[in-house]
Structures are given as structure tokens and as C-alpha cells.
Amino acid sequence: MNLDKAKENILKAGFLDIKTSDKIDFVKEIIKLKKEKNAVILAHYYQEPAIQDIADFVGDSLQLSYKAAEVDADLIVFAGVHFMAETAKILNPQKKVVLPDLNAGCSLADSCPVEALQALKDKHPDHIVITYVNTSAEVKAISDLCCTSSNAKKIVDSVPLDQPIIFAPDKNLGAWIQKETGRKMLLWDGACVVHEAFSIDKLISTHKSYPNAKIIAHPESEDHILKTAEYIGSTSGLINYAKNNPAKEFIVATEAGILHEMQKEVPDKKLIPAPAVEDNSCACSECPYMKMNNMEKLYLCMKYELPEINVSEEIQKKALIPIQRMLDISSRK
Ligand code: 13P
Ligand code: SF4
């Protein structure tokens, strides 16, 4: 396939929609392409196991942003969702950033269109805006500060007490941060489809089956789930907790992809995914966007260096400011 054809194909589908031969050894070819193209693969913990295993670095949103800011590669291959790849591009405007499937979005980012956030800002001109990184580049460009789940408390605490705050788009993370900091904020009404899918009734009955298990949860989960949790934290926070806590069983309330890395860290412990309301094949909650990426799309996107993430220079410059502020505040002792 020539490049023009490949681009046309991506415009239609958001990814390279060609059937690759079954004979292709994706692992071997991807390793070869990494060397040939001086590429680095950054992957989120929610990616499928094969992608996590071949990545150069696997991490949470904050770790991936730091990594994206320091990589020395010509091609950044982002195995995650669109806002993560966009953040990498904002931090590396001169580098080529590709994402295996452009349709890999995020319900939180979708819940916060830039025009609507601008309208709220206009209504509250005395407020500063803190946005979770799960937003578009345009939204970041009108934000004062960004945060991730692992530094949200620190970022909010860095703002003077008399300064009112708009916090967007995750109302669950926002409500948890309000409790943690004792700070009242104006919360956007957005949520993550994956973390809102947990069933409290099923969680309680799972806990009855494993009475010694500790419940640990991501702060994007709803309050009634968080209330049951022994520990609340980002994906890397959850992995560290399972590693450092002496308990032998954990019920994990976040996207099930995390269990791959967590189990590697605690091979002798029992990890139980928190159950979702709907009965589904994994009896857990999976992110449909994260799972749009697969090894075939990863291979094709490295081979053709498509689909590429592009951000206009004007938006890149504006969006970099709150991201850089976040990274600076976050690295303070
Ligand atoms: P983390 O920053 O904890 O990795 O979370 C990212 C995310 O999208 C959670 O749904
Ligand atoms: Fe977005 Fe939720 Fe998927 Fe994370 S898990 S990418 S917040 S939809």
C-alpha cells in the first residue's frame, strides 16, 4: 500500500484498515520497526497485555507525560487513548506522534467540549480552571492548570485558598479531591464510563466471597464504591499499594487491563476485578477506547507512521502552559 492510499484509508476509518497476513509475527516486526525508526512505544496500564509487554515504557497518565517529555526518539508510538497521545505531541511538537487507532477517545474528554467550558469560564471570570488531562488539546489551551489522578490533590493544594476553582471534567475525581482537600470547587458534570460501570451490590457480594480481600479503587469511581475502598489512587498508586500492603487478596476497582502489570508485581497474591453492573465476558469493566488498539494496528501504525497526531501551533503553545505547570508542581518535594 502506498502512503497516499494509507492516508485515505485512515481518513475513512481512523486506523489502517487492511488485512495483514496471518503469517506476520507482530512481536518480531514491531521490535524490528522500533530499531529501524528509532521509535519508542509508550503504553498505558489499560492496554492489552501483548502491547504492554512490547512497550518500552508502561505507566499511568502522569508517568507517561513525564516520559513523553524526556524521550529521545524520532517516533513516539502512543499505545493509549487520543488525549494521551495529544499530550505527548504538545510536549514534543517537533516529533512525530502516532496512535494505533484515532477513534480511541475517552468519555471524559467527550463530556467537555471547549465551547461549553469557555461558557462556564465566562460566567465565572474570577475562577481558575483545573482540568484533568483526560481532555482535548483545545480544552487544555483554555485551562490554567492540568492534573492527573496521581497529582490532583497536590495541584489543587498549590492554589491559594481564596482562589475559586472550576474543576473539569470528572465529577467523581473532583468530589473525592474536595473531600481530601476540604476545598469547595465548581465541578463539571463528566464521568468515566468504565468507572461508573461498577456495581455496588455485586462488589459487596464479591467481598462476601473474599472477606479478607482489600478493596482498592481508582478515584474516577463513584462515591459509593470509593466509600468501600481501603485505598484510593491512580493506576500506579493501586499497583504500588497491592505490592506494599501485606494482604494476600485485593478487589481492584479500575479498568481490568491493570491486572496484567499488577499480577507481575504480586505473583503470589489473588487479584479480583471489581464486577460491573452488566454481565459481560470478563465480569469486569473494560475501556472500549483503550481496547481499540491491538498488535495488528500497532504494527501497521509503526510501519506507515500513521495515523499521526497533529495539534496546531497556536493550540500547542497554549496547551503546553497548564501541562508544564502541572509537571513542575508535581515534581516539587
Ligand atoms: P491514571 O492516570 O490513573 O493512569 O488514569 C488514567 C485513566 O484514564 C483512568 O481511567
Ligand atoms: Fe477515559 Fe475512562 Fe477509558 Fe480512562 S478508562 S480512557 S477515563 S473512558
GROMACS .gro file of C-alpha atoms and ligand atoms in nm:
model
  351
    1MET     CA    1   0.000   0.000   0.000
    2ASN     CA    2   0.137   0.345  -0.087
    3LEU     CA    3   0.128   0.633   0.162
    4ASP     CA    4  -0.149   0.825  -0.015
    5LYS     CA    5  -0.368   0.517  -0.011
    6ALA     CA    6  -0.284   0.458   0.355
    7LYS     CA    7  -0.377   0.818   0.444
    8GLU     CA    8  -0.704   0.792   0.254
    9ASN     CA    9  -0.778   0.470   0.439
   10ILE     CA   10  -0.711   0.631   0.777
   11LEU     CA   11  -0.930   0.929   0.695
   12LYS     CA   12  -1.216   0.686   0.642
   13ALA     CA   13  -1.160   0.450   0.935
   14GLY     CA   14  -0.931   0.626   1.188
   15PHE     CA   15  -0.681   0.341   1.159
   16LEU     CA   16  -0.520   0.140   0.880
   17ASP     CA   17  -0.797  -0.091   0.774
   18ILE     CA   18  -0.602  -0.351   0.579
   19LYS     CA   19  -0.598  -0.718   0.646
   20THR     CA   20  -0.245  -0.822   0.732
   21SER     CA   21  -0.142  -1.178   0.663
   22ASP     CA   22  -0.181  -1.421   0.950
   23LYS     CA   23   0.182  -1.515   0.893
   24ILE     CA   24   0.312  -1.183   1.025
   25ASP     CA   25   0.491  -1.221   1.356
   26PHE     CA   26   0.383  -0.889   1.508
   27VAL     CA   27   0.623  -0.910   1.803
   28LYS     CA   28   0.923  -0.966   1.576
   29GLU     CA   29   0.818  -0.700   1.324
   30ILE     CA   30   0.740  -0.438   1.588
   31ILE     CA   31   1.080  -0.492   1.753
   32LYS     CA   32   1.242  -0.454   1.410
   33LEU     CA   33   1.047  -0.134   1.335
   34LYS     CA   34   1.141   0.012   1.675
   35LYS     CA   35   1.510  -0.016   1.585
   36GLU     CA   36   1.476   0.090   1.221
   37LYS     CA   37   1.274   0.401   1.303
   38ASN     CA   38   1.429   0.492   1.640
   39ALA     CA   39   1.078   0.464   1.781
   40VAL     CA   40   0.963   0.444   2.140
   41ILE     CA   41   0.638   0.275   2.243
   42LEU     CA   42   0.466   0.430   2.544
   43ALA     CA   43   0.174   0.228   2.679
   44HIS     CA   44  -0.091   0.279   2.944
   45TYR     CA   45  -0.173   0.008   3.200
   46TYR     CA   46  -0.514  -0.042   3.038
   47GLN     CA   47  -0.369  -0.165   2.708
   48GLU     CA   48  -0.397  -0.533   2.618
   49PRO     CA   49  -0.118  -0.748   2.772
   50ALA     CA   50   0.070  -0.808   2.444
   51ILE     CA   51   0.102  -0.430   2.390
   52GLN     CA   52   0.218  -0.370   2.748
   53ASP     CA   53   0.477  -0.646   2.707
   54ILE     CA   54   0.629  -0.498   2.391
   55ALA     CA   55   0.622  -0.135   2.509
   56ASP     CA   56   0.939   0.046   2.612
   57PHE     CA   57   0.756   0.206   2.898
   58VAL     CA   58   0.424   0.131   3.069
   59GLY     CA   59   0.276   0.376   3.315
   60ASP     CA   60  -0.009   0.590   3.443
   61SER     CA   61  -0.109   0.918   3.278
   62LEU     CA   62   0.138   1.127   3.478
   63GLN     CA   63   0.432   0.892   3.430
   64LEU     CA   64   0.355   0.876   3.059
   65SER     CA   65   0.355   1.259   3.039
   66TYR     CA   66   0.695   1.277   3.212
   67LYS     CA   67   0.826   1.005   2.983
   68ALA     CA   68   0.689   1.182   2.674
   69ALA     CA   69   0.868   1.500   2.787
   70GLU     CA   70   1.207   1.328   2.805
   71VAL     CA   71   1.210   1.071   2.524
   72ASP     CA   72   1.495   1.075   2.280
   73ALA     CA   73   1.328   0.907   1.982
   74ASP     CA   74   1.226   1.016   1.633
   75LEU     CA   75   0.890   0.847   1.651
   76ILE     CA   76   0.664   0.832   1.957
   77VAL     CA   77   0.414   0.549   1.929
   78PHE     CA   78   0.143   0.603   2.187
   79ALA     CA   79  -0.045   0.292   2.289
   80GLY     CA   80  -0.322   0.457   2.482
   81VAL     CA   81  -0.608   0.693   2.403
   82HIS     CA   82  -0.620   1.012   2.198
   83PHE     CA   83  -0.577   1.269   2.479
   84MET     CA   84  -0.262   1.088   2.597
   85ALA     CA   85  -0.104   1.089   2.251
   86GLU     CA   86  -0.206   1.453   2.212
   87THR     CA   87  -0.033   1.539   2.541
   88ALA     CA   88   0.282   1.370   2.411
   89LYS     CA   89   0.259   1.579   2.092
   90ILE     CA   90   0.206   1.902   2.290
   91LEU     CA   91   0.523   1.820   2.485
   92ASN     CA   92   0.712   1.725   2.167
   93PRO     CA   93   0.583   1.945   1.884
   94GLN     CA   94   0.886   1.864   1.666
   95LYS     CA   95   0.842   1.488   1.694
   96LYS     CA   96   0.609   1.260   1.509
   97VAL     CA   97   0.348   1.103   1.739
   98VAL     CA   98   0.128   0.819   1.618
   99LEU     CA   99  -0.168   0.639   1.776
  100PRO     CA  100  -0.277   0.294   1.650
  101ASP     CA  101  -0.645   0.398   1.628
  102LEU     CA  102  -0.761   0.761   1.612
  103ASN     CA  103  -1.104   0.656   1.738
  104ALA     CA  104  -0.956   0.565   2.075
  105GLY     CA  105  -1.121   0.852   2.262
  106CYS     CA  106  -1.240   0.892   2.620
  107SER     CA  107  -1.587   0.953   2.764
  108LEU     CA  108  -1.446   1.218   2.998
  109ALA     CA  109  -1.279   1.412   2.717
  110ASP     CA  110  -1.602   1.384   2.514
  111SER     CA  111  -1.807   1.524   2.802
  112CYS     CA  112  -1.622   1.854   2.795
  113PRO     CA  113  -1.638   2.041   2.463
  114VAL     CA  114  -1.422   2.354   2.458
  115GLU     CA  115  -1.715   2.589   2.382
  116ALA     CA  116  -1.910   2.468   2.686
  117LEU     CA  117  -1.610   2.505   2.917
  118GLN     CA  118  -1.545   2.853   2.777
  119ALA     CA  119  -1.909   2.947   2.850
  120LEU     CA  120  -1.869   2.832   3.213
  121LYS     CA  121  -1.543   3.029   3.240
  122ASP     CA  122  -1.719   3.338   3.106
  123LYS     CA  123  -1.989   3.300   3.373
  124HIS     CA  124  -1.725   3.271   3.647
  125PRO     CA  125  -1.441   3.502   3.547
  126ASP     CA  126  -1.294   3.500   3.898
  127HIS     CA  127  -1.242   3.119   3.889
  128ILE     CA  128  -0.929   2.946   3.764
  129VAL     CA  129  -0.971   2.626   3.564
  130ILE     CA  130  -0.807   2.297   3.659
  131THR     CA  131  -0.862   2.024   3.403
  132TYR     CA  132  -0.787   1.656   3.432
  133VAL     CA  133  -0.554   1.551   3.149
  134ASN     CA  134  -0.845   1.349   3.006
  135THR     CA  135  -0.942   1.644   2.785
  136SER     CA  136  -0.874   1.770   2.433
  137ALA     CA  137  -0.581   1.998   2.348
  138GLU     CA  138  -0.833   2.282   2.291
  139VAL     CA  139  -0.968   2.242   2.645
  140LYS     CA  140  -0.615   2.237   2.788
  141ALA     CA  141  -0.545   2.556   2.591
  142ILE     CA  142  -0.810   2.743   2.796
  143SER     CA  143  -0.709   2.583   3.128
  144ASP     CA  144  -0.485   2.730   3.395
  145LEU     CA  145  -0.360   2.400   3.532
  146CYS     CA  146  -0.381   2.033   3.440
  147CYS     CA  147  -0.376   1.738   3.675
  148THR     CA  148  -0.390   1.360   3.670
  149SER     CA  149  -0.537   1.130   3.932
  150SER     CA  150  -0.196   1.088   4.093
  151ASN     CA  151  -0.127   1.459   4.145
  152ALA     CA  152  -0.476   1.617   4.159
  153LYS     CA  153  -0.457   1.675   4.536
  154LYS     CA  154  -0.115   1.840   4.510
  155ILE     CA  155  -0.226   2.058   4.219
  156VAL     CA  156  -0.541   2.177   4.399
  157ASP     CA  157  -0.340   2.236   4.718
  158SER     CA  158  -0.098   2.457   4.521
  159VAL     CA  159  -0.378   2.708   4.453
  160PRO     CA  160  -0.424   2.986   4.716
  161LEU     CA  161  -0.720   2.914   4.946
  162ASP     CA  162  -0.914   3.226   4.848
  163GLN     CA  163  -0.894   3.144   4.477
  164PRO     CA  164  -1.217   2.982   4.346
  165ILE     CA  165  -1.168   2.682   4.116
  166ILE     CA  166  -1.358   2.522   3.828
  167PHE     CA  167  -1.262   2.152   3.818
  168ALA     CA  168  -1.336   1.959   3.496
  169PRO     CA  169  -1.438   1.718   3.360
  170ASP     CA  170  -1.455   1.431   3.613
  171LYS     CA  171  -1.715   1.493   3.884
  172ASN     CA  172  -1.615   1.178   4.077
  173LEU     CA  173  -1.246   1.266   4.092
  174GLY     CA  174  -1.347   1.626   4.170
  175ALA     CA  175  -1.576   1.520   4.457
  176TRP     CA  176  -1.302   1.299   4.602
  177ILE     CA  177  -1.048   1.582   4.581
  178GLN     CA  178  -1.295   1.814   4.753
  179LYS     CA  179  -1.312   1.569   5.043
  180GLU     CA  180  -0.935   1.520   5.051
  181THR     CA  181  -0.850   1.890   5.043
  182GLY     CA  182  -1.155   2.032   5.222
  183ARG     CA  183  -1.187   2.269   4.927
  184LYS     CA  184  -1.518   2.351   4.756
  185MET     CA  185  -1.485   2.358   4.377
  186LEU     CA  186  -1.724   2.414   4.089
  187LEU     CA  187  -1.744   2.066   3.936
  188TRP     CA  188  -1.805   1.977   3.572
  189ASP     CA  189  -2.063   1.703   3.520
  190GLY     CA  190  -1.848   1.443   3.342
  191ALA     CA  191  -1.773   1.080   3.422
  192CYS     CA  192  -1.577   0.780   3.301
  193VAL     CA  193  -1.800   0.509   3.151
  194VAL     CA  194  -1.566   0.240   3.278
  195HIS     CA  195  -1.554   0.351   3.641
  196GLU     CA  196  -1.925   0.430   3.657
  197ALA     CA  197  -1.999   0.074   3.548
  198PHE     CA  198  -1.911  -0.089   3.882
  199SER     CA  199  -2.198  -0.247   4.073
  200ILE     CA  200  -2.204  -0.183   4.446
  201ASP     CA  201  -2.432  -0.486   4.507
  202LYS     CA  202  -2.203  -0.720   4.316
  203LEU     CA  203  -1.899  -0.565   4.486
  204ILE     CA  204  -2.049  -0.639   4.827
  205SER     CA  205  -2.127  -0.997   4.732
  206THR     CA  206  -1.776  -1.042   4.584
  207HIS     CA  207  -1.636  -0.917   4.913
  208LYS     CA  208  -1.850  -1.173   5.097
  209SER     CA  209  -1.678  -1.444   4.890
  210TYR     CA  210  -1.336  -1.296   4.970
  211PRO     CA  211  -1.382  -1.146   5.318
  212ASN     CA  212  -1.009  -1.090   5.367
  213ALA     CA  213  -0.963  -0.903   5.040
  214LYS     CA  214  -0.884  -0.531   5.048
  215ILE     CA  215  -1.092  -0.320   4.811
  216ILE     CA  216  -0.878  -0.068   4.622
  217ALA     CA  217  -1.027   0.182   4.376
  218HIS     CA  218  -0.945   0.446   4.117
  219PRO     CA  219  -1.085   0.791   4.210
  220GLU     CA  220  -1.288   0.807   3.888
  221SER     CA  221  -1.522   0.557   4.060
  222GLU     CA  222  -1.846   0.676   4.218
  223ASP     CA  223  -1.863   0.779   4.582
  224HIS     CA  224  -2.048   0.463   4.699
  225ILE     CA  225  -1.766   0.249   4.554
  226LEU     CA  226  -1.494   0.475   4.697
  227LYS     CA  227  -1.654   0.453   5.042
  228THR     CA  228  -1.585   0.077   5.046
  229ALA     CA  229  -1.221   0.119   4.948
  230GLU     CA  230  -0.926   0.076   5.178
  231TYR     CA  231  -0.709   0.267   4.933
  232ILE     CA  232  -0.792   0.513   4.652
  233GLY     CA  233  -0.533   0.606   4.393
  234SER     CA  234  -0.414   0.630   4.033
  235THR     CA  235  -0.330   0.317   3.835
  236SER     CA  236   0.034   0.325   3.950
  237GLY     CA  237  -0.081   0.403   4.305
  238LEU     CA  238  -0.303   0.092   4.302
  239ILE     CA  239  -0.018  -0.128   4.176
  240ASN     CA  240   0.217   0.004   4.446
  241TYR     CA  241  -0.045  -0.047   4.715
  242ALA     CA  242  -0.101  -0.411   4.616
  243LYS     CA  243   0.277  -0.457   4.618
  244ASN     CA  244   0.350  -0.294   4.952
  245ASN     CA  245   0.043  -0.400   5.150
  246PRO     CA  246   0.080  -0.736   5.329
  247ALA     CA  247  -0.273  -0.850   5.231
  248LYS     CA  248  -0.290  -1.153   5.000
  249GLU     CA  249  -0.617  -1.068   4.819
  250PHE     CA  250  -0.734  -0.748   4.653
  251ILE     CA  251  -1.057  -0.650   4.478
  252VAL     CA  252  -0.949  -0.395   4.220
  253ALA     CA  253  -1.197  -0.127   4.109
  254THR     CA  254  -1.048   0.008   3.790
  255GLU     CA  255  -1.012  -0.098   3.427
  256ALA     CA  256  -0.918  -0.467   3.413
  257GLY     CA  257  -0.606  -0.410   3.197
  258ILE     CA  258  -0.421  -0.306   3.512
  259LEU     CA  259  -0.430  -0.664   3.641
  260HIS     CA  260  -0.159  -0.766   3.393
  261GLU     CA  261   0.113  -0.545   3.543
  262MET     CA  262  -0.024  -0.579   3.895
  263GLN     CA  263  -0.008  -0.959   3.881
  264LYS     CA  264   0.352  -0.942   3.757
  265GLU     CA  265   0.436  -0.731   4.062
  266VAL     CA  266   0.249  -0.960   4.306
  267PRO     CA  267   0.264  -1.310   4.155
  268ASP     CA  268   0.165  -1.477   4.482
  269LYS     CA  269  -0.142  -1.261   4.551
  270LYS     CA  270  -0.502  -1.307   4.437
  271LEU     CA  271  -0.639  -1.016   4.233
  272ILE     CA  272  -1.013  -0.996   4.173
  273PRO     CA  273  -1.151  -0.738   3.927
  274ALA     CA  274  -1.442  -0.538   4.070
  275PRO     CA  275  -1.763  -0.653   3.897
  276ALA     CA  276  -1.956  -0.436   3.652
  277VAL     CA  277  -2.336  -0.390   3.654
  278GLU     CA  278  -2.372  -0.554   3.313
  279ASP     CA  279  -2.284  -0.920   3.280
  280ASN     CA  280  -2.006  -0.931   3.025
  281SER     CA  281  -1.741  -1.176   2.916
  282CYS     CA  282  -1.475  -1.059   3.160
  283ALA     CA  283  -1.715  -0.999   3.455
  284CYS     CA  284  -1.521  -0.676   3.498
  285SER     CA  285  -1.507  -0.328   3.344
  286GLU     CA  286  -1.304  -0.269   3.030
  287CYS     CA  287  -1.242   0.059   2.847
  288PRO     CA  288  -1.379   0.022   2.495
  289TYR     CA  289  -1.149   0.302   2.376
  290MET     CA  290  -0.828   0.160   2.522
  291LYS     CA  291  -0.917  -0.178   2.376
  292MET     CA  292  -0.946  -0.036   2.021
  293ASN     CA  293  -0.569  -0.071   1.993
  294ASN     CA  294  -0.428  -0.413   1.916
  295MET     CA  295  -0.099  -0.562   1.795
  296GLU     CA  296  -0.200  -0.552   1.429
  297LYS     CA  297  -0.290  -0.183   1.444
  298LEU     CA  298   0.027  -0.113   1.643
  299TYR     CA  299   0.237  -0.284   1.377
  300LEU     CA  300   0.062  -0.101   1.090
  301CYS     CA  301   0.085   0.237   1.259
  302MET     CA  302   0.459   0.190   1.310
  303LYS     CA  303   0.515   0.067   0.957
  304TYR     CA  304   0.326   0.353   0.789
  305GLU     CA  305   0.379   0.611   1.069
  306LEU     CA  306   0.006   0.674   1.060
  307PRO     CA  307  -0.239   0.785   1.195
  308GLU     CA  308  -0.041   1.084   1.312
  309ILE     CA  309  -0.145   1.322   1.590
  310ASN     CA  310  -0.142   1.686   1.486
  311VAL     CA  311  -0.202   1.992   1.701
  312SER     CA  312  -0.197   2.346   1.558
  313GLU     CA  313   0.095   2.561   1.673
  314GLU     CA  314  -0.137   2.808   1.845
  315ILE     CA  315  -0.316   2.539   2.049
  316GLN     CA  316   0.009   2.355   2.122
  317LYS     CA  317   0.169   2.667   2.271
  318LYS     CA  318  -0.136   2.747   2.487
  319ALA     CA  319  -0.196   2.386   2.597
  320LEU     CA  320   0.168   2.340   2.695
  321ILE     CA  321   0.137   2.605   2.970
  322PRO     CA  322  -0.103   2.416   3.206
  323ILE     CA  323   0.071   2.084   3.131
  324GLN     CA  324   0.414   2.227   3.212
  325ARG     CA  325   0.278   2.391   3.529
  326MET     CA  326   0.141   2.051   3.632
  327LEU     CA  327   0.473   1.876   3.571
  328ASP     CA  328   0.661   2.146   3.764
  329ILE     CA  329   0.426   2.144   4.065
  330SER     CA  330   0.410   1.768   4.062
  331SER     CA  331   0.788   1.725   4.080
  332ARG     CA  332   0.816   1.962   4.380
  333LYS     CA  333   0.904   1.782   4.705
  33413P     P1  334  -0.430   0.707   3.553
  33413P     O1  335  -0.373   0.844   3.544
  33413P     O2  336  -0.454   0.667   3.695
  33413P     O3  337  -0.343   0.611   3.480
  33413P     O4  338  -0.574   0.706   3.487
  33413P     C1  339  -0.595   0.725   3.351
  33413P     C2  340  -0.733   0.696   3.310
  33413P     O5  341  -0.775   0.720   3.202
  33413P     C3  342  -0.815   0.633   3.411
  33413P     O6  343  -0.934   0.596   3.356
  335SF4    FE1  344  -1.141   0.763   2.951
  335SF4    FE2  345  -1.245   0.603   3.135
  335SF4    FE3  346  -1.128   0.496   2.922
  335SF4    FE4  347  -0.980   0.621   3.111
  335SF4     S1  348  -1.098   0.434   3.134
  335SF4     S2  349  -0.962   0.644   2.892
  335SF4     S3  350  -1.120   0.786   3.172
  335SF4     S4  351  -1.314   0.623   2.922
   0.00000   0.00000   0.00000
